[in-house]
């Protein structure tokens, strides 16, 4: 069953013209991350590689392609967690960094802190030799169009969210049984400057524990935070639920208790995994035993040999 890697490209509704590239992107990311595992890389190496590839793909709301805040600027959040020691690193409201997920890993590896924010995160990035990129290089025409549309007096927030591409994330178990998760996002469309969502918060935007499993969620950040979604799912697993049952229980609770929709990737310590979502769609892909799994709509689950061409 091991190793295994599962990746998502965000929960929500994907416009028809963006479906093909959204699905292709998560498949490319899972192939890239899985190659790390095949080369005896760690679960952490795999999830960071997969999320880096998604951050570099402008079809997702992370890194390049991040949504803009109310001032038309990019502020990003990211988290990683290593299930061996419950080590974690995160950044929030970070600017001018192409790959926040790599910076989050540096926070975990090079500091005694769990999260750095704003200018402090930027100073740390510079001290680590992380290149600073022009903010304009992270802003796509699609993101700017949606920002401007949502500023208009007659803006329809529901319509604006129709093209929402959510948070990206990954969970993995490597050949040694070590578990990791990674999650990255540009946040909420037209959010207030300085807003930090679930992604950078341990137990909300991700959690990994070798004794139980790992979770990477996506969806309505404030709702995810209110129910500490990632840790809630692992709690249900600790009580004996399967990855799928735990995900369904937690997503149902979030919807019932706070009216929130979302999706999750879940894997247990034995490599059993599940992809569940209460939103309309979620692009996802997984790699296990040389098989590529992928889907978009509820109930979809396609497979092919991972070595077959796209």
PDB file of C-alpha atoms in Angstrom:
ATOM      1  CA  UNK A   1       0.000   0.000   0.000  1.00  0.00           C
ATOM      2  CA  UNK A   2       2.960   2.320   0.554  1.00  0.00           C
ATOM      3  CA  UNK A   3       4.032   4.822  -0.565  1.00  0.00           C
ATOM      4  CA  UNK A   4       0.960   6.924  -1.352  1.00  0.00           C
ATOM      5  CA  UNK A   5       0.351  10.566  -2.290  1.00  0.00           C
ATOM      6  CA  UNK A   6      -2.970  12.398  -2.659  1.00  0.00           C
ATOM      7  CA  UNK A   7      -3.357  15.956  -4.019  1.00  0.00           C
ATOM      8  CA  UNK A   8      -6.219  18.453  -4.366  1.00  0.00           C
ATOM      9  CA  UNK A   9      -6.664  21.672  -6.317  1.00  0.00           C
ATOM     10  CA  UNK A  10      -9.418  23.244  -4.229  1.00  0.00           C
ATOM     11  CA  UNK A  11     -13.112  22.809  -3.526  1.00  0.00           C
ATOM     12  CA  UNK A  12     -15.815  24.874  -5.201  1.00  0.00           C
ATOM     13  CA  UNK A  13     -17.195  25.239  -8.699  1.00  0.00           C
ATOM     14  CA  UNK A  14     -14.839  25.202 -11.680  1.00  0.00           C
ATOM     15  CA  UNK A  15     -15.957  26.968 -14.890  1.00  0.00           C
ATOM     16  CA  UNK A  16     -16.083  24.674 -17.918  1.00  0.00           C
ATOM     17  CA  UNK A  17     -13.239  26.478 -19.650  1.00  0.00           C
ATOM     18  CA  UNK A  18     -10.923  25.778 -16.691  1.00  0.00           C
ATOM     19  CA  UNK A  19     -11.886  22.159 -15.960  1.00  0.00           C
ATOM     20  CA  UNK A  20      -9.383  20.456 -18.266  1.00  0.00           C
ATOM     21  CA  UNK A  21      -6.367  22.390 -17.001  1.00  0.00           C
ATOM     22  CA  UNK A  22      -7.482  22.047 -13.389  1.00  0.00           C
ATOM     23  CA  UNK A  23      -7.649  18.271 -13.694  1.00  0.00           C
ATOM     24  CA  UNK A  24      -4.380  18.098 -15.653  1.00  0.00           C
ATOM     25  CA  UNK A  25      -2.607  20.203 -13.040  1.00  0.00           C
ATOM     26  CA  UNK A  26      -3.390  17.958 -10.074  1.00  0.00           C
ATOM     27  CA  UNK A  27      -2.375  14.907 -12.091  1.00  0.00           C
ATOM     28  CA  UNK A  28       0.945  16.523 -12.980  1.00  0.00           C
ATOM     29  CA  UNK A  29       1.468  17.497  -9.338  1.00  0.00           C
ATOM     30  CA  UNK A  30       0.792  14.001  -8.049  1.00  0.00           C
ATOM     31  CA  UNK A  31       3.149  12.508 -10.633  1.00  0.00           C
ATOM     32  CA  UNK A  32       5.864  14.944  -9.595  1.00  0.00           C
ATOM     33  CA  UNK A  33       5.408  14.275  -5.897  1.00  0.00           C
ATOM     34  CA  UNK A  34       5.143  10.523  -6.339  1.00  0.00           C
ATOM     35  CA  UNK A  35       8.452  10.483  -8.210  1.00  0.00           C
ATOM     36  CA  UNK A  36      10.037  11.751  -4.986  1.00  0.00           C
ATOM     37  CA  UNK A  37       8.548   8.814  -3.084  1.00  0.00           C
ATOM     38  CA  UNK A  38       9.720   6.362  -5.742  1.00  0.00           C
ATOM     39  CA  UNK A  39      13.212   7.767  -5.350  1.00  0.00           C
ATOM     40  CA  UNK A  40      13.158   7.016  -1.621  1.00  0.00           C
ATOM     41  CA  UNK A  41      12.209  10.609  -0.789  1.00  0.00           C
ATOM     42  CA  UNK A  42      10.282  11.371   2.369  1.00  0.00           C
ATOM     43  CA  UNK A  43       6.577  12.067   2.673  1.00  0.00           C
ATOM     44  CA  UNK A  44       7.510  15.690   3.405  1.00  0.00           C
ATOM     45  CA  UNK A  45       9.580  15.894   0.204  1.00  0.00           C
ATOM     46  CA  UNK A  46       6.614  14.559  -1.756  1.00  0.00           C
ATOM     47  CA  UNK A  47       3.927  16.896  -0.417  1.00  0.00           C
ATOM     48  CA  UNK A  48       6.149  19.968  -0.755  1.00  0.00           C
ATOM     49  CA  UNK A  49       7.044  19.035  -4.340  1.00  0.00           C
ATOM     50  CA  UNK A  50       3.387  18.455  -5.265  1.00  0.00           C
ATOM     51  CA  UNK A  51       2.203  21.724  -3.732  1.00  0.00           C
ATOM     52  CA  UNK A  52       5.111  23.649  -5.266  1.00  0.00           C
ATOM     53  CA  UNK A  53       3.997  22.453  -8.695  1.00  0.00           C
ATOM     54  CA  UNK A  54       0.442  23.637  -7.970  1.00  0.00           C
ATOM     55  CA  UNK A  55       1.716  27.012  -6.702  1.00  0.00           C
ATOM     56  CA  UNK A  56       3.536  27.419 -10.020  1.00  0.00           C
ATOM     57  CA  UNK A  57       0.361  26.669 -12.016  1.00  0.00           C
ATOM     58  CA  UNK A  58      -1.731  29.800 -12.556  1.00  0.00           C
ATOM     59  CA  UNK A  59      -4.986  27.813 -12.613  1.00  0.00           C
ATOM     60  CA  UNK A  60      -5.000  27.540  -8.811  1.00  0.00           C
ATOM     61  CA  UNK A  61      -5.436  29.965  -5.927  1.00  0.00           C
ATOM     62  CA  UNK A  62      -1.933  29.552  -4.498  1.00  0.00           C
ATOM     63  CA  UNK A  63       1.380  31.158  -5.391  1.00  0.00           C
ATOM     64  CA  UNK A  64       1.043  32.291  -9.007  1.00  0.00           C
ATOM     65  CA  UNK A  65      -2.672  32.851  -9.578  1.00  0.00           C
ATOM     66  CA  UNK A  66      -3.550  33.749  -5.989  1.00  0.00           C
ATOM     67  CA  UNK A  67      -6.680  35.815  -5.516  1.00  0.00           C
ATOM     68  CA  UNK A  68      -6.281  39.480  -4.574  1.00  0.00           C
ATOM     69  CA  UNK A  69      -7.232  41.174  -1.327  1.00  0.00           C
ATOM     70  CA  UNK A  70      -9.417  44.275  -1.091  1.00  0.00           C
ATOM     71  CA  UNK A  71      -6.457  46.481  -2.068  1.00  0.00           C
ATOM     72  CA  UNK A  72      -5.638  44.377  -5.114  1.00  0.00           C
ATOM     73  CA  UNK A  73      -2.597  42.781  -3.495  1.00  0.00           C
ATOM     74  CA  UNK A  74      -1.455  39.180  -2.990  1.00  0.00           C
ATOM     75  CA  UNK A  75      -1.199  37.794   0.553  1.00  0.00           C
ATOM     76  CA  UNK A  76      -0.627  34.053   0.889  1.00  0.00           C
ATOM     77  CA  UNK A  77      -0.780  31.399   3.614  1.00  0.00           C
ATOM     78  CA  UNK A  78       0.833  27.950   3.752  1.00  0.00           C
ATOM     79  CA  UNK A  79       1.519  25.123   6.190  1.00  0.00           C
ATOM     80  CA  UNK A  80       3.462  21.864   6.360  1.00  0.00           C
ATOM     81  CA  UNK A  81       3.380  19.215   9.077  1.00  0.00           C
ATOM     82  CA  UNK A  82       5.609  16.206   9.719  1.00  0.00           C
ATOM     83  CA  UNK A  83       3.800  13.350  11.455  1.00  0.00           C
ATOM     84  CA  UNK A  84       6.940  11.840  12.946  1.00  0.00           C
ATOM     85  CA  UNK A  85       7.395  14.466  15.660  1.00  0.00           C
ATOM     86  CA  UNK A  86       4.312  16.669  15.135  1.00  0.00           C
ATOM     87  CA  UNK A  87       6.707  19.251  13.733  1.00  0.00           C
ATOM     88  CA  UNK A  88       5.072  22.016  11.717  1.00  0.00           C
ATOM     89  CA  UNK A  89       5.857  25.261   9.951  1.00  0.00           C
ATOM     90  CA  UNK A  90       3.557  27.903   8.501  1.00  0.00           C
ATOM     91  CA  UNK A  91       3.507  31.380   7.013  1.00  0.00           C
ATOM     92  CA  UNK A  92       0.583  33.772   6.806  1.00  0.00           C
ATOM     93  CA  UNK A  93      -0.129  36.984   4.890  1.00  0.00           C
ATOM     94  CA  UNK A  94       3.222  36.570   3.142  1.00  0.00           C
ATOM     95  CA  UNK A  95       4.026  38.649   0.067  1.00  0.00           C
ATOM     96  CA  UNK A  96       6.438  38.528  -2.865  1.00  0.00           C
ATOM     97  CA  UNK A  97       7.342  34.850  -2.427  1.00  0.00           C
ATOM     98  CA  UNK A  98       6.756  32.506  -5.360  1.00  0.00           C
ATOM     99  CA  UNK A  99       6.443  29.362  -3.247  1.00  0.00           C
ATOM    100  CA  UNK A 100       5.062  29.934   0.259  1.00  0.00           C
ATOM    101  CA  UNK A 101       5.024  26.168   0.889  1.00  0.00           C
ATOM    102  CA  UNK A 102       8.817  26.059   0.673  1.00  0.00           C
ATOM    103  CA  UNK A 103       9.046  28.978   3.077  1.00  0.00           C
ATOM    104  CA  UNK A 104       6.717  27.159   5.482  1.00  0.00           C
ATOM    105  CA  UNK A 105       9.058  24.166   5.408  1.00  0.00           C
ATOM    106  CA  UNK A 106      11.979  26.456   6.251  1.00  0.00           C
ATOM    107  CA  UNK A 107      10.037  27.784   9.253  1.00  0.00           C
ATOM    108  CA  UNK A 108       9.666  24.186  10.433  1.00  0.00           C
ATOM    109  CA  UNK A 109      13.262  23.180   9.708  1.00  0.00           C
ATOM    110  CA  UNK A 110      15.166  26.343  10.656  1.00  0.00           C
ATOM    111  CA  UNK A 111      13.240  27.970  13.535  1.00  0.00           C
ATOM    112  CA  UNK A 112      11.692  26.989  16.858  1.00  0.00           C
ATOM    113  CA  UNK A 113       8.417  28.645  15.824  1.00  0.00           C
ATOM    114  CA  UNK A 114       5.340  27.192  14.138  1.00  0.00           C
ATOM    115  CA  UNK A 115       4.189  30.256  12.192  1.00  0.00           C
ATOM    116  CA  UNK A 116       5.623  33.520  10.912  1.00  0.00           C
ATOM    117  CA  UNK A 117       3.424  36.254   9.489  1.00  0.00           C
ATOM    118  CA  UNK A 118       3.576  39.311   7.254  1.00  0.00           C
ATOM    119  CA  UNK A 119       6.792  41.307   7.278  1.00  0.00           C
ATOM    120  CA  UNK A 120       8.378  38.947   9.807  1.00  0.00           C
ATOM    121  CA  UNK A 121       7.908  36.091   7.362  1.00  0.00           C
ATOM    122  CA  UNK A 122       9.385  38.230   4.592  1.00  0.00           C
ATOM    123  CA  UNK A 123      12.438  39.097   6.699  1.00  0.00           C
ATOM    124  CA  UNK A 124      12.941  35.410   7.483  1.00  0.00           C
ATOM    125  CA  UNK A 125      12.650  34.555   3.777  1.00  0.00           C
ATOM    126  CA  UNK A 126      15.375  37.050   2.936  1.00  0.00           C
ATOM    127  CA  UNK A 127      17.615  35.687   5.702  1.00  0.00           C
ATOM    128  CA  UNK A 128      17.209  32.202   4.189  1.00  0.00           C
ATOM    129  CA  UNK A 129      18.123  33.418   0.718  1.00  0.00           C
ATOM    130  CA  UNK A 130      14.612  32.957  -0.665  1.00  0.00           C
ATOM    131  CA  UNK A 131      14.306  35.183  -3.762  1.00  0.00           C
ATOM    132  CA  UNK A 132      11.857  38.068  -3.530  1.00  0.00           C
ATOM    133  CA  UNK A 133       9.703  38.281  -6.643  1.00  0.00           C
ATOM    134  CA  UNK A 134       7.754  41.292  -7.944  1.00  0.00           C
ATOM    135  CA  UNK A 135       4.153  41.159  -6.753  1.00  0.00           C
ATOM    136  CA  UNK A 136       2.993  41.677 -10.332  1.00  0.00           C
ATOM    137  CA  UNK A 137       4.601  38.366 -11.285  1.00  0.00           C
ATOM    138  CA  UNK A 138       2.091  36.546  -9.048  1.00  0.00           C
ATOM    139  CA  UNK A 139      -0.998  38.359 -10.363  1.00  0.00           C
ATOM    140  CA  UNK A 140      -2.857  36.885 -13.326  1.00  0.00           C
ATOM    141  CA  UNK A 141      -5.343  38.682 -15.561  1.00  0.00           C
ATOM    142  CA  UNK A 142      -7.985  36.259 -14.324  1.00  0.00           C
ATOM    143  CA  UNK A 143      -7.347  37.209 -10.698  1.00  0.00           C
ATOM    144  CA  UNK A 144      -7.374  40.924 -11.520  1.00  0.00           C
ATOM    145  CA  UNK A 145     -10.617  40.586 -13.482  1.00  0.00           C
ATOM    146  CA  UNK A 146     -12.361  38.871 -10.590  1.00  0.00           C
ATOM    147  CA  UNK A 147     -11.019  41.436  -8.103  1.00  0.00           C
ATOM    148  CA  UNK A 148     -12.314  44.353 -10.174  1.00  0.00           C
ATOM    149  CA  UNK A 149     -15.652  42.646 -10.728  1.00  0.00           C
ATOM    150  CA  UNK A 150     -16.131  42.191  -7.005  1.00  0.00           C
ATOM    151  CA  UNK A 151     -15.336  45.866  -6.342  1.00  0.00           C
ATOM    152  CA  UNK A 152     -18.218  47.126  -8.506  1.00  0.00           C
ATOM    153  CA  UNK A 153     -21.266  48.527  -6.702  1.00  0.00           C
ATOM    154  CA  UNK A 154     -23.529  46.043  -8.489  1.00  0.00           C
ATOM    155  CA  UNK A 155     -21.194  43.089  -7.877  1.00  0.00           C
ATOM    156  CA  UNK A 156     -22.798  39.694  -7.434  1.00  0.00           C
ATOM    157  CA  UNK A 157     -20.685  37.891  -4.807  1.00  0.00           C
ATOM    158  CA  UNK A 158     -22.164  34.513  -5.720  1.00  0.00           C
ATOM    159  CA  UNK A 159     -21.300  34.963  -9.374  1.00  0.00           C
ATOM    160  CA  UNK A 160     -17.820  36.167  -8.425  1.00  0.00           C
ATOM    161  CA  UNK A 161     -17.240  32.998  -6.450  1.00  0.00           C
ATOM    162  CA  UNK A 162     -18.359  30.826  -9.378  1.00  0.00           C
ATOM    163  CA  UNK A 163     -14.846  30.845 -10.790  1.00  0.00           C
ATOM    164  CA  UNK A 164     -13.242  30.217  -7.421  1.00  0.00           C
ATOM    165  CA  UNK A 165     -10.243  27.961  -7.479  1.00  0.00           C
ATOM    166  CA  UNK A 166      -9.469  27.028  -3.907  1.00  0.00           C
ATOM    167  CA  UNK A 167      -6.613  26.151  -1.671  1.00  0.00           C
ATOM    168  CA  UNK A 168      -4.231  23.429  -2.866  1.00  0.00           C
ATOM    169  CA  UNK A 169      -2.869  20.631  -0.730  1.00  0.00           C
ATOM    170  CA  UNK A 170      -1.365  17.178  -0.409  1.00  0.00           C
ATOM    171  CA  UNK A 171      -1.017  14.292   2.048  1.00  0.00           C
ATOM    172  CA  UNK A 172       1.442  11.412   1.830  1.00  0.00           C
ATOM    173  CA  UNK A 173       2.791   8.312   3.528  1.00  0.00           C
ATOM    174  CA  UNK A 174       6.274   7.243   2.482  1.00  0.00           C
ATOM    175  CA  UNK A 175       7.813   3.778   2.283  1.00  0.00           C
ATOM    176  CA  UNK A 176       8.952   4.002   5.909  1.00  0.00           C
ATOM    177  CA  UNK A 177       5.437   4.816   7.100  1.00  0.00           C
ATOM    178  CA  UNK A 178       6.123   8.469   7.834  1.00  0.00           C
ATOM    179  CA  UNK A 179       3.248  10.860   7.186  1.00  0.00           C
ATOM    180  CA  UNK A 180       3.122  14.507   6.073  1.00  0.00           C
ATOM    181  CA  UNK A 181       0.721  17.149   4.819  1.00  0.00           C
ATOM    182  CA  UNK A 182       1.068  20.467   3.004  1.00  0.00           C
ATOM    183  CA  UNK A 183      -1.516  23.161   2.205  1.00  0.00           C
ATOM    184  CA  UNK A 184      -1.155  26.512   0.407  1.00  0.00           C
ATOM    185  CA  UNK A 185      -3.550  29.284  -0.569  1.00  0.00           C
ATOM    186  CA  UNK A 186      -4.002  32.840  -1.751  1.00  0.00           C
ATOM    187  CA  UNK A 187      -6.972  33.064   0.600  1.00  0.00           C
ATOM    188  CA  UNK A 188     -10.403  34.548   0.110  1.00  0.00           C
ATOM    189  CA  UNK A 189     -11.350  36.709  -2.854  1.00  0.00           C
ATOM    190  CA  UNK A 190     -11.268  40.436  -1.937  1.00  0.00           C
ATOM    191  CA  UNK A 191     -10.471  39.676   1.709  1.00  0.00           C
ATOM    192  CA  UNK A 192      -9.521  42.422   4.127  1.00  0.00           C
ATOM    193  CA  UNK A 193      -5.815  43.202   4.198  1.00  0.00           C
ATOM    194  CA  UNK A 194      -4.162  41.048   6.850  1.00  0.00           C
ATOM    195  CA  UNK A 195      -6.879  38.399   6.922  1.00  0.00           C
ATOM    196  CA  UNK A 196      -5.495  34.967   7.786  1.00  0.00           C
ATOM    197  CA  UNK A 197      -7.643  31.926   7.077  1.00  0.00           C
ATOM    198  CA  UNK A 198      -7.497  28.303   8.091  1.00  0.00           C
ATOM    199  CA  UNK A 199      -4.509  27.258   6.003  1.00  0.00           C
ATOM    200  CA  UNK A 200      -1.765  28.607   8.262  1.00  0.00           C
ATOM    201  CA  UNK A 201      -3.453  27.374  11.458  1.00  0.00           C
ATOM    202  CA  UNK A 202      -2.311  23.964  12.685  1.00  0.00           C
ATOM    203  CA  UNK A 203      -5.250  21.596  13.136  1.00  0.00           C
ATOM    204  CA  UNK A 204      -7.369  23.653  10.743  1.00  0.00           C
ATOM    205  CA  UNK A 205      -5.500  23.913   7.443  1.00  0.00           C
ATOM    206  CA  UNK A 206      -3.658  20.660   7.951  1.00  0.00           C
ATOM    207  CA  UNK A 207      -2.526  18.051  10.444  1.00  0.00           C
ATOM    208  CA  UNK A 208      -0.273  14.999  10.308  1.00  0.00           C
ATOM    209  CA  UNK A 209       0.447  12.385  12.959  1.00  0.00           C
ATOM    210  CA  UNK A 210       2.256   9.112  12.276  1.00  0.00           C
ATOM    211  CA  UNK A 211       0.040   7.389  14.839  1.00  0.00           C
ATOM    212  CA  UNK A 212      -3.173   8.298  13.009  1.00  0.00           C
ATOM    213  CA  UNK A 213      -2.889   9.897   9.568  1.00  0.00           C
ATOM    214  CA  UNK A 214      -2.967  13.233   7.773  1.00  0.00           C
ATOM    215  CA  UNK A 215      -5.518  15.708   6.443  1.00  0.00           C
ATOM    216  CA  UNK A 216      -5.378  18.629   3.999  1.00  0.00           C
ATOM    217  CA  UNK A 217      -8.650  20.581   3.701  1.00  0.00           C
ATOM    218  CA  UNK A 218     -10.010  23.221   1.353  1.00  0.00           C
ATOM    219  CA  UNK A 219     -13.151  25.327   1.389  1.00  0.00           C
ATOM    220  CA  UNK A 220     -14.612  28.119   3.494  1.00  0.00           C
ATOM    221  CA  UNK A 221     -11.730  29.105   5.736  1.00  0.00           C
ATOM    222  CA  UNK A 222     -13.637  30.654   8.602  1.00  0.00           C
ATOM    223  CA  UNK A 223     -15.914  27.597   8.827  1.00  0.00           C
ATOM    224  CA  UNK A 224     -12.921  25.241   8.769  1.00  0.00           C
ATOM    225  CA  UNK A 225     -11.332  27.205  11.619  1.00  0.00           C
ATOM    226  CA  UNK A 226     -14.478  27.124  13.755  1.00  0.00           C
ATOM    227  CA  UNK A 227     -14.533  23.320  13.778  1.00  0.00           C
ATOM    228  CA  UNK A 228     -10.725  22.753  13.538  1.00  0.00           C
ATOM    229  CA  UNK A 229     -11.548  20.474  10.618  1.00  0.00           C
ATOM    230  CA  UNK A 230      -8.234  18.678  10.082  1.00  0.00           C
ATOM    231  CA  UNK A 231      -7.796  17.680  13.714  1.00  0.00           C
ATOM    232  CA  UNK A 232     -11.504  16.835  14.047  1.00  0.00           C
ATOM    233  CA  UNK A 233     -11.172  14.238  11.281  1.00  0.00           C
ATOM    234  CA  UNK A 234      -8.158  12.636  12.947  1.00  0.00           C
ATOM    235  CA  UNK A 235     -10.075  12.594  16.242  1.00  0.00           C
ATOM    236  CA  UNK A 236     -12.805  10.540  14.583  1.00  0.00           C
ATOM    237  CA  UNK A 237     -10.140   8.223  13.187  1.00  0.00           C
ATOM    238  CA  UNK A 238      -8.685   7.804  16.665  1.00  0.00           C
ATOM    239  CA  UNK A 239     -12.139   6.676  17.764  1.00  0.00           C
ATOM    240  CA  UNK A 240     -12.072   3.907  15.149  1.00  0.00           C
ATOM    241  CA  UNK A 241     -13.574   5.548  12.060  1.00  0.00           C
ATOM    242  CA  UNK A 242     -12.113   4.872   8.619  1.00  0.00           C
ATOM    243  CA  UNK A 243     -10.600   7.798   6.718  1.00  0.00           C
ATOM    244  CA  UNK A 244     -13.755   8.072   4.602  1.00  0.00           C
ATOM    245  CA  UNK A 245     -16.199   7.840   7.509  1.00  0.00           C
ATOM    246  CA  UNK A 246     -14.204  10.357   9.555  1.00  0.00           C
ATOM    247  CA  UNK A 247     -14.156  12.817   6.649  1.00  0.00           C
ATOM    248  CA  UNK A 248     -17.888  12.477   6.041  1.00  0.00           C
ATOM    249  CA  UNK A 249     -18.681  12.901   9.737  1.00  0.00           C
ATOM    250  CA  UNK A 250     -16.581  16.052  10.053  1.00  0.00           C
ATOM    251  CA  UNK A 251     -17.799  17.642   6.802  1.00  0.00           C
ATOM    252  CA  UNK A 252     -21.417  16.985   7.796  1.00  0.00           C
ATOM    253  CA  UNK A 253     -20.776  18.544  11.205  1.00  0.00           C
ATOM    254  CA  UNK A 254     -19.193  21.646   9.637  1.00  0.00           C
ATOM    255  CA  UNK A 255     -22.140  22.075   7.289  1.00  0.00           C
ATOM    256  CA  UNK A 256     -24.723  21.538  10.019  1.00  0.00           C
ATOM    257  CA  UNK A 257     -23.018  23.540  12.766  1.00  0.00           C
ATOM    258  CA  UNK A 258     -21.638  26.551  10.885  1.00  0.00           C
ATOM    259  CA  UNK A 259     -23.061  26.218   7.356  1.00  0.00           C
ATOM    260  CA  UNK A 260     -19.643  25.622   5.816  1.00  0.00           C
ATOM    261  CA  UNK A 261     -18.768  23.684   2.666  1.00  0.00           C
ATOM    262  CA  UNK A 262     -15.421  22.196   1.815  1.00  0.00           C
ATOM    263  CA  UNK A 263     -13.382  19.177   0.868  1.00  0.00           C
ATOM    264  CA  UNK A 264     -10.614  17.077   2.371  1.00  0.00           C
ATOM    265  CA  UNK A 265      -7.840  14.656   1.564  1.00  0.00           C
ATOM    266  CA  UNK A 266      -7.362  12.039   4.269  1.00  0.00           C
ATOM    267  CA  UNK A 267      -4.845   9.216   4.605  1.00  0.00           C
ATOM    268  CA  UNK A 268      -4.282   6.840   7.513  1.00  0.00           C
ATOM    269  CA  UNK A 269      -1.006   5.395   8.755  1.00  0.00           C
ATOM    270  CA  UNK A 270      -1.503   2.236   6.691  1.00  0.00           C
ATOM    271  CA  UNK A 271      -1.929   4.108   3.418  1.00  0.00           C
ATOM    272  CA  UNK A 272      -5.720   3.892   3.144  1.00  0.00           C
ATOM    273  CA  UNK A 273      -6.885   7.204   1.687  1.00  0.00           C
ATOM    274  CA  UNK A 274     -10.071   9.078   0.892  1.00  0.00           C
ATOM    275  CA  UNK A 275     -11.147  12.197  -0.978  1.00  0.00           C
ATOM    276  CA  UNK A 276     -14.442  13.697   0.221  1.00  0.00           C
ATOM    277  CA  UNK A 277     -16.152  17.028  -0.402  1.00  0.00           C
ATOM    278  CA  UNK A 278     -19.464  18.773   0.279  1.00  0.00           C
ATOM    279  CA  UNK A 279     -18.856  21.439  -2.389  1.00  0.00           C
ATOM    280  CA  UNK A 280     -19.943  21.031  -6.004  1.00  0.00           C
ATOM    281  CA  UNK A 281     -16.533  19.912  -7.231  1.00  0.00           C
ATOM    282  CA  UNK A 282     -12.955  19.282  -6.173  1.00  0.00           C
ATOM    283  CA  UNK A 283     -10.123  18.431  -8.552  1.00  0.00           C
ATOM    284  CA  UNK A 284      -7.975  15.681  -7.039  1.00  0.00           C
ATOM    285  CA  UNK A 285      -5.475  13.005  -7.935  1.00  0.00           C
ATOM    286  CA  UNK A 286      -3.697  10.202  -6.092  1.00  0.00           C
ATOM    287  CA  UNK A 287      -0.804   7.838  -6.767  1.00  0.00           C
ATOM    288  CA  UNK A 288      -0.391   4.417  -5.185  1.00  0.00           C
ATOM    289  CA  UNK A 289       1.083   1.123  -6.381  1.00  0.00           C
ATOM    290  CA  UNK A 290       1.909   2.602  -9.806  1.00  0.00           C
ATOM    291  CA  UNK A 291      -1.730   3.580 -10.323  1.00  0.00           C
ATOM    292  CA  UNK A 292      -2.943   7.128 -10.940  1.00  0.00           C
ATOM    293  CA  UNK A 293      -6.387   7.898  -9.477  1.00  0.00           C
ATOM    294  CA  UNK A 294      -8.254  11.114 -10.267  1.00  0.00           C
ATOM    295  CA  UNK A 295     -11.645  12.815 -10.297  1.00  0.00           C
ATOM    296  CA  UNK A 296     -13.555  16.102 -10.179  1.00  0.00           C
ATOM    297  CA  UNK A 297     -17.261  15.568  -9.563  1.00  0.00           C
ATOM    298  CA  UNK A 298     -18.964  13.691  -6.741  1.00  0.00           C
ATOM    299  CA  UNK A 299     -18.633   9.946  -7.241  1.00  0.00           C
ATOM    300  CA  UNK A 300     -15.981  10.189  -9.963  1.00  0.00           C
ATOM    301  CA  UNK A 301     -12.971   7.919  -9.620  1.00  0.00           C
ATOM    302  CA  UNK A 302     -10.905   7.201 -12.715  1.00  0.00           C
ATOM    303  CA  UNK A 303      -7.709   5.158 -12.805  1.00  0.00           C
ATOM    304  CA  UNK A 304      -4.818   4.515 -15.167  1.00  0.00           C
ATOM    305  CA  UNK A 305      -1.228   3.304 -14.991  1.00  0.00           C
ATOM    306  CA  UNK A 306       0.865   6.173 -13.711  1.00  0.00           C
ATOM    307  CA  UNK A 307       3.420   5.630 -16.492  1.00  0.00           C
ATOM    308  CA  UNK A 308       0.792   6.019 -19.238  1.00  0.00           C
ATOM    309  CA  UNK A 309       0.843   9.369 -21.088  1.00  0.00           C
ATOM    310  CA  UNK A 310      -1.596  12.098 -20.079  1.00  0.00           C
TER     311      UNK A 310
END
